[in-house]
Short mmCIF file of C-alpha atoms and ligand atoms in Angstrom, two decimals:
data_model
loop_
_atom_site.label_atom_id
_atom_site.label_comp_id
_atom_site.label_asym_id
_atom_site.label_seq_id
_atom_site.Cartn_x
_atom_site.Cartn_y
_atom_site.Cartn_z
CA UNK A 1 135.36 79.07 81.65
CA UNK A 2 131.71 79.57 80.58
CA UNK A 3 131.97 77.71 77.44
CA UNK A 4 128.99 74.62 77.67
CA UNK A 5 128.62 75.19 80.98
CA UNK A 6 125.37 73.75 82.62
CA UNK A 7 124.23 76.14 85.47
CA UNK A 8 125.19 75.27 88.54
CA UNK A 9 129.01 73.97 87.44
CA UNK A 10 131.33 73.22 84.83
CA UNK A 11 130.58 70.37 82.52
CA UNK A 12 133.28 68.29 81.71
CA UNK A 13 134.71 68.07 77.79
CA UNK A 14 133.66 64.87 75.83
CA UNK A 15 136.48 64.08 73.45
CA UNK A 16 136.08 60.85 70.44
CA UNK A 17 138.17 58.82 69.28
CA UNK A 18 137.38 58.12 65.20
CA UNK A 19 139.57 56.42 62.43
CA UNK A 20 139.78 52.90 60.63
CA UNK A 21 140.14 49.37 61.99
CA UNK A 22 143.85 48.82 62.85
CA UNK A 23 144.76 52.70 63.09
CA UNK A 24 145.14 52.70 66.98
CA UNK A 25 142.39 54.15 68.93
CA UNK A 26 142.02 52.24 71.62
CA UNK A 27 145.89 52.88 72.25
CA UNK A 28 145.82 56.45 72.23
CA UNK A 29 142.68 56.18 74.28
CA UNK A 30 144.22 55.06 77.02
CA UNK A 31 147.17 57.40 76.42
CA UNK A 32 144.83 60.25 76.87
CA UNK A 33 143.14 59.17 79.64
CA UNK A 34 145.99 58.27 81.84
CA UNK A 35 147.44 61.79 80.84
CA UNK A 36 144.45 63.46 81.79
CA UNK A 37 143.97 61.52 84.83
CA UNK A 38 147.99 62.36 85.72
CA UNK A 39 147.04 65.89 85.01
CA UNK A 40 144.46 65.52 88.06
CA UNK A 41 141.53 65.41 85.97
CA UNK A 42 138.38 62.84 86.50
CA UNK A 43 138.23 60.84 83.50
CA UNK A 44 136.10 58.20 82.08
CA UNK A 45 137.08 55.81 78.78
CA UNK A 46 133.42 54.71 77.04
CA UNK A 47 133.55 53.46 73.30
CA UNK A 48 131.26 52.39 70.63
CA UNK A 49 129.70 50.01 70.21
CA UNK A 50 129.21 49.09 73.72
CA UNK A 51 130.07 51.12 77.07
CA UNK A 52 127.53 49.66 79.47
CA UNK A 53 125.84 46.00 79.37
CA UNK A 54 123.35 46.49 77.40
CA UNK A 55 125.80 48.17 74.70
CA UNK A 56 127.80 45.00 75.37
CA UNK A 57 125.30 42.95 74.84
CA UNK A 58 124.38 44.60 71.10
CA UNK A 59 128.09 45.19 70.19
CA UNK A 60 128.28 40.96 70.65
CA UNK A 61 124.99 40.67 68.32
CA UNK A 62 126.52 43.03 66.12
CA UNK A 63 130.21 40.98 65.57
CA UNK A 64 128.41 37.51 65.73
CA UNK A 65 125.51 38.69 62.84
CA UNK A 66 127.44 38.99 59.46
CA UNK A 67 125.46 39.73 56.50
CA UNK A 68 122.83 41.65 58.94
CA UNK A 69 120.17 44.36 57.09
CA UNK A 70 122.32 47.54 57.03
CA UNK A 71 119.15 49.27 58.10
CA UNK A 72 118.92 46.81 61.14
CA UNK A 73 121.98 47.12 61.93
CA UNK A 74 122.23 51.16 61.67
CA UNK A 75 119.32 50.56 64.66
CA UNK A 76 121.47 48.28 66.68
CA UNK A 77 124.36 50.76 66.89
CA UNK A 78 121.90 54.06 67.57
CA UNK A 79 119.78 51.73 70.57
CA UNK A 80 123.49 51.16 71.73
CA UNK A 81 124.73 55.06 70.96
CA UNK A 82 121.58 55.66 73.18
CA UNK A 83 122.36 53.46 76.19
CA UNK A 84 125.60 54.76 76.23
CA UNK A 85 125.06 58.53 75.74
CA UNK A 86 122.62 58.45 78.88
CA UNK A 87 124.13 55.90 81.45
CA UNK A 88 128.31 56.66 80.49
CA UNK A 89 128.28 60.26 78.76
CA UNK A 90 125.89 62.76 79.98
CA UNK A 91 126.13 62.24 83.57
CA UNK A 92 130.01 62.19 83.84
CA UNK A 93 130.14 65.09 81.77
CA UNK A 94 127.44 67.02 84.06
CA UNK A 95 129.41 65.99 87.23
CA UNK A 96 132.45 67.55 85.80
CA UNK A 97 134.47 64.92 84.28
CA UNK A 98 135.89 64.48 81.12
CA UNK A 99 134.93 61.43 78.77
CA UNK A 100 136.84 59.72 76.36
CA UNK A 101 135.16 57.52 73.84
CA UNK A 102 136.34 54.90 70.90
CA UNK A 103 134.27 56.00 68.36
CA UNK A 104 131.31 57.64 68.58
CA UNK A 105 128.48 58.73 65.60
CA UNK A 106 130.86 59.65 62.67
CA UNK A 107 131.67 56.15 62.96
CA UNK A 108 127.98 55.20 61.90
CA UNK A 109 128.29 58.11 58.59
CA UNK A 110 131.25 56.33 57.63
CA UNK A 111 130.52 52.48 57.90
CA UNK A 112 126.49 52.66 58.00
CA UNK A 113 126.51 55.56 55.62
CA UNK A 114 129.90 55.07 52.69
CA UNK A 115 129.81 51.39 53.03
CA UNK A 116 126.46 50.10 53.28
CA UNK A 117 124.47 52.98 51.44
CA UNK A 118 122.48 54.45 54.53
CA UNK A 119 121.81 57.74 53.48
CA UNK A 120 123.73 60.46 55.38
CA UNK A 121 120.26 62.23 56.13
CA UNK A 122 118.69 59.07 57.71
CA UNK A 123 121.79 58.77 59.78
CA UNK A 124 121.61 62.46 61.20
CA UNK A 125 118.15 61.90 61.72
CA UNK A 126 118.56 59.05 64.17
CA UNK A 127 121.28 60.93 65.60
CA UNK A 128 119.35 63.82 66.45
CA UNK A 129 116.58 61.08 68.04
CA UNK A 130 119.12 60.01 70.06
CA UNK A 131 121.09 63.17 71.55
CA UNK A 132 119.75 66.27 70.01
CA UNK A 133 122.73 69.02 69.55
CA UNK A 134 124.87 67.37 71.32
CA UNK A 135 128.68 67.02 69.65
CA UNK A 136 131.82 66.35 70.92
CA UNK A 137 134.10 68.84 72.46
CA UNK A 138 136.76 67.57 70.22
CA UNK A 139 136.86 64.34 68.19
CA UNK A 140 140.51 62.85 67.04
CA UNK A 141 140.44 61.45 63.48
CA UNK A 142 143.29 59.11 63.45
CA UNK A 143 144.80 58.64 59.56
CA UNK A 144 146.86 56.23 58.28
CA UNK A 145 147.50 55.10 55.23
CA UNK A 146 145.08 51.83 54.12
CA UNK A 147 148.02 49.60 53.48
CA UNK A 148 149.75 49.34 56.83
CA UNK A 149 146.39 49.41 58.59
CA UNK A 150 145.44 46.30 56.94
CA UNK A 151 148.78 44.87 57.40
CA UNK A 152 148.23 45.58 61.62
CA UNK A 153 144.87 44.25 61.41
CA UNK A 154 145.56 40.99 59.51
CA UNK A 155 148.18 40.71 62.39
CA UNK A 156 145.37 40.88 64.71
CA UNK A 157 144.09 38.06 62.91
CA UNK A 158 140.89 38.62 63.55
CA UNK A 159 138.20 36.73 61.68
CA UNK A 160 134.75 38.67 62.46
CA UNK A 161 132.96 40.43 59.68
CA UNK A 162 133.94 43.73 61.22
CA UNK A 163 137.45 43.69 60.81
CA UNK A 164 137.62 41.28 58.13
CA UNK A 165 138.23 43.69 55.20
CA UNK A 166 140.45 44.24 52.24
CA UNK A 167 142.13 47.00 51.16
CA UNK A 168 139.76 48.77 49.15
CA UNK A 169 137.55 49.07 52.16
CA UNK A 170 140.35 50.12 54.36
CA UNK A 171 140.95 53.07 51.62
CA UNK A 172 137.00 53.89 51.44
CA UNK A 173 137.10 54.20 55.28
CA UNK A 174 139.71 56.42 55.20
CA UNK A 175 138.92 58.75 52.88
CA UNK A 176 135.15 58.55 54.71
CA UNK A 177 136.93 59.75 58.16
CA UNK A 178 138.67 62.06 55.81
CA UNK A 179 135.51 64.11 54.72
CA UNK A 180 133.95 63.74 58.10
CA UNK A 181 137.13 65.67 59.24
CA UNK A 182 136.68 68.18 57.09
CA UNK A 183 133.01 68.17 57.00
CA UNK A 184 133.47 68.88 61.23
CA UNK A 185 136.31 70.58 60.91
CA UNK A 186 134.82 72.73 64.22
CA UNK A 187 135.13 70.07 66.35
CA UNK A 188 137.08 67.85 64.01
CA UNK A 189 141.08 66.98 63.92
CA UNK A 190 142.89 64.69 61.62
CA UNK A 191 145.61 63.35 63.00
CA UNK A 192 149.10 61.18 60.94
CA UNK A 193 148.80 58.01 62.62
CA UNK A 194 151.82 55.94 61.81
CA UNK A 195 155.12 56.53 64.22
CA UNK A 196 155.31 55.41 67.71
CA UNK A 197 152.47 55.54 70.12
CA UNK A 198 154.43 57.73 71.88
CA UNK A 199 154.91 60.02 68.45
CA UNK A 200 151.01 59.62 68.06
CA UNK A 201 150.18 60.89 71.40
CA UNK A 202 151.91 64.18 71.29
CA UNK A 203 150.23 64.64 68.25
CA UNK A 204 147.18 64.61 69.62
CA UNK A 205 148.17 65.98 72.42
CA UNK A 206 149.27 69.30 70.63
CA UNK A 207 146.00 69.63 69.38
CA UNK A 208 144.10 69.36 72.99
CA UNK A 209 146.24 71.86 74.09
CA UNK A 210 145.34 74.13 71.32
CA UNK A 211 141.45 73.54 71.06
CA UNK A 212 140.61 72.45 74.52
CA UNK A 213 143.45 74.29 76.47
CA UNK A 214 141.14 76.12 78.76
CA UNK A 215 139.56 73.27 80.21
CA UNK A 216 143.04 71.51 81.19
CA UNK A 217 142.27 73.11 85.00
CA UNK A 218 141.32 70.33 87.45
CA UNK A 219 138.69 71.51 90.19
CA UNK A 220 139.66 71.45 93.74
P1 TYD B 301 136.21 48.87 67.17
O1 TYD B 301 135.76 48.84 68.58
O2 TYD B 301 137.00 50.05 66.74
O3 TYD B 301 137.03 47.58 66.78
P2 TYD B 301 137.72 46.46 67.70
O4 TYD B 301 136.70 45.36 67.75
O5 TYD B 301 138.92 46.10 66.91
O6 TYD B 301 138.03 47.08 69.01
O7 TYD B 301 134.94 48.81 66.24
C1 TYD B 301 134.26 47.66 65.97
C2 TYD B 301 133.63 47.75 64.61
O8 TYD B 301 132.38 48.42 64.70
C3 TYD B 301 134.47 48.52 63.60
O9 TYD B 301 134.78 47.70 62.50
C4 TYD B 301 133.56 49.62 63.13
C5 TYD B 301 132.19 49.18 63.53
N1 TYD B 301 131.26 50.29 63.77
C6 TYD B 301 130.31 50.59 62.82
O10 TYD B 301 130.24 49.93 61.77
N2 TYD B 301 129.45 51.63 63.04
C7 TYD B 301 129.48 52.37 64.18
O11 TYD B 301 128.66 53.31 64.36
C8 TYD B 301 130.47 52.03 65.18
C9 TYD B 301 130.52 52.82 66.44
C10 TYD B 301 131.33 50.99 64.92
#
């Protein structure tokens, strides 16, 4: 089990959570955590934007600022990305645990970068400033078709800017997740996400097993 191992111990695996508004992540977050956790792992649940206070605090400034500079707001969600990667990912991974995050930088190439024209380059730039090489261990592209996520998220009725979006968008996000996917395809899954929850889950359960098998040991 050498495989990203800091001397001194194994790290933990850092899987992300990526996909539309409405598709289910936060769902199958929790799914994966608790079966982790049941497995006798040590697992912590982050997500994006947001994870620690100060995250908090910029995820709020983010959902209460429509019509913010996309450059501005590319900033925001990197400051947060950085508060986050340092206080609720590096040192649970370091100390052995696994991490499970709702969304995590391919969020920003597909919003930031499809939607609002910030060029891919700038994007990996600022994600480079923020955590170097770093990836995920394995990040779970949840796919569903733009219809029925728009038809879960008007049920949300939520009226923030956010999640405010017609179909169109829906479709350009998923065929954004889509390419990242593929682009990532090392570290990258895409996973059906209509069914059950339950149906979903051993989905993407199939594919931990397969990718990050190894790693499935608890420590004494
Ligand atoms: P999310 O937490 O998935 O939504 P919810 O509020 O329903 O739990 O994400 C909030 C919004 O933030 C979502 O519409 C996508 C957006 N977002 C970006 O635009 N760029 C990013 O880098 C991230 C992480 C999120």
């Amino acid at each position: 089990m050498e495989h990203g191992a800091p001397s001194g111990g194994e790290r933990g695996r850092f899987v992300t959570f990526e996909g539309g508004d409405g598709v289910g992540k936060s769902t199958q977050v929790r799914l994966l955590a608790k079966k982790l956790t049941d497995l006798g792992l040590k697992v912590k649940i982050t997500r994006e934007p947001g994870g620690d206070e100060v995250g908090e605090k910029i995820r709020a400034v983010l959902k209460s600022s429509p019509g913010l500079d996309p450059l501005c707001e590319v900033l925001l969600l990197f400051a947060a990305r950085r508060e986050n990667f340092i206080r609720r990912v590096l040192p649970p991974l370091e100390e052995g645990r696994w991490v499970v995050c709702d969304r995590f930088y391919d969020s920003s190439l597909v919003y930031q970068g499809i939607l609002k024209g910030i060029s891919g380059e700038d994007i990996m730039l600022l994600k480079r400033l923020v955590m170097g090489d770093f990836e995920p261990d394995l990040t779970i592209v949840l796919d569903m078709a733009a219809e029925t996520s728009a038809k879960r998220l008007s049920e949300r009725n939520s009226s923030d800017e956010y999640d405010g979006m017609n179909i169109e968008r829906h479709q350009q996000i998923r065929k954004g997740f889509q390419k990242i996917a593929e682009i990532f395809s090392f570290r990258a899954a895409l996973v059906k996400a209509d069914g059950s929850e339950a149906a979903v889950a051993s989905r993407i359960w199939k594919i931990l097993e397969k990718r990050l098998g190894s790693f499935l040991i608890s420590s004494p």
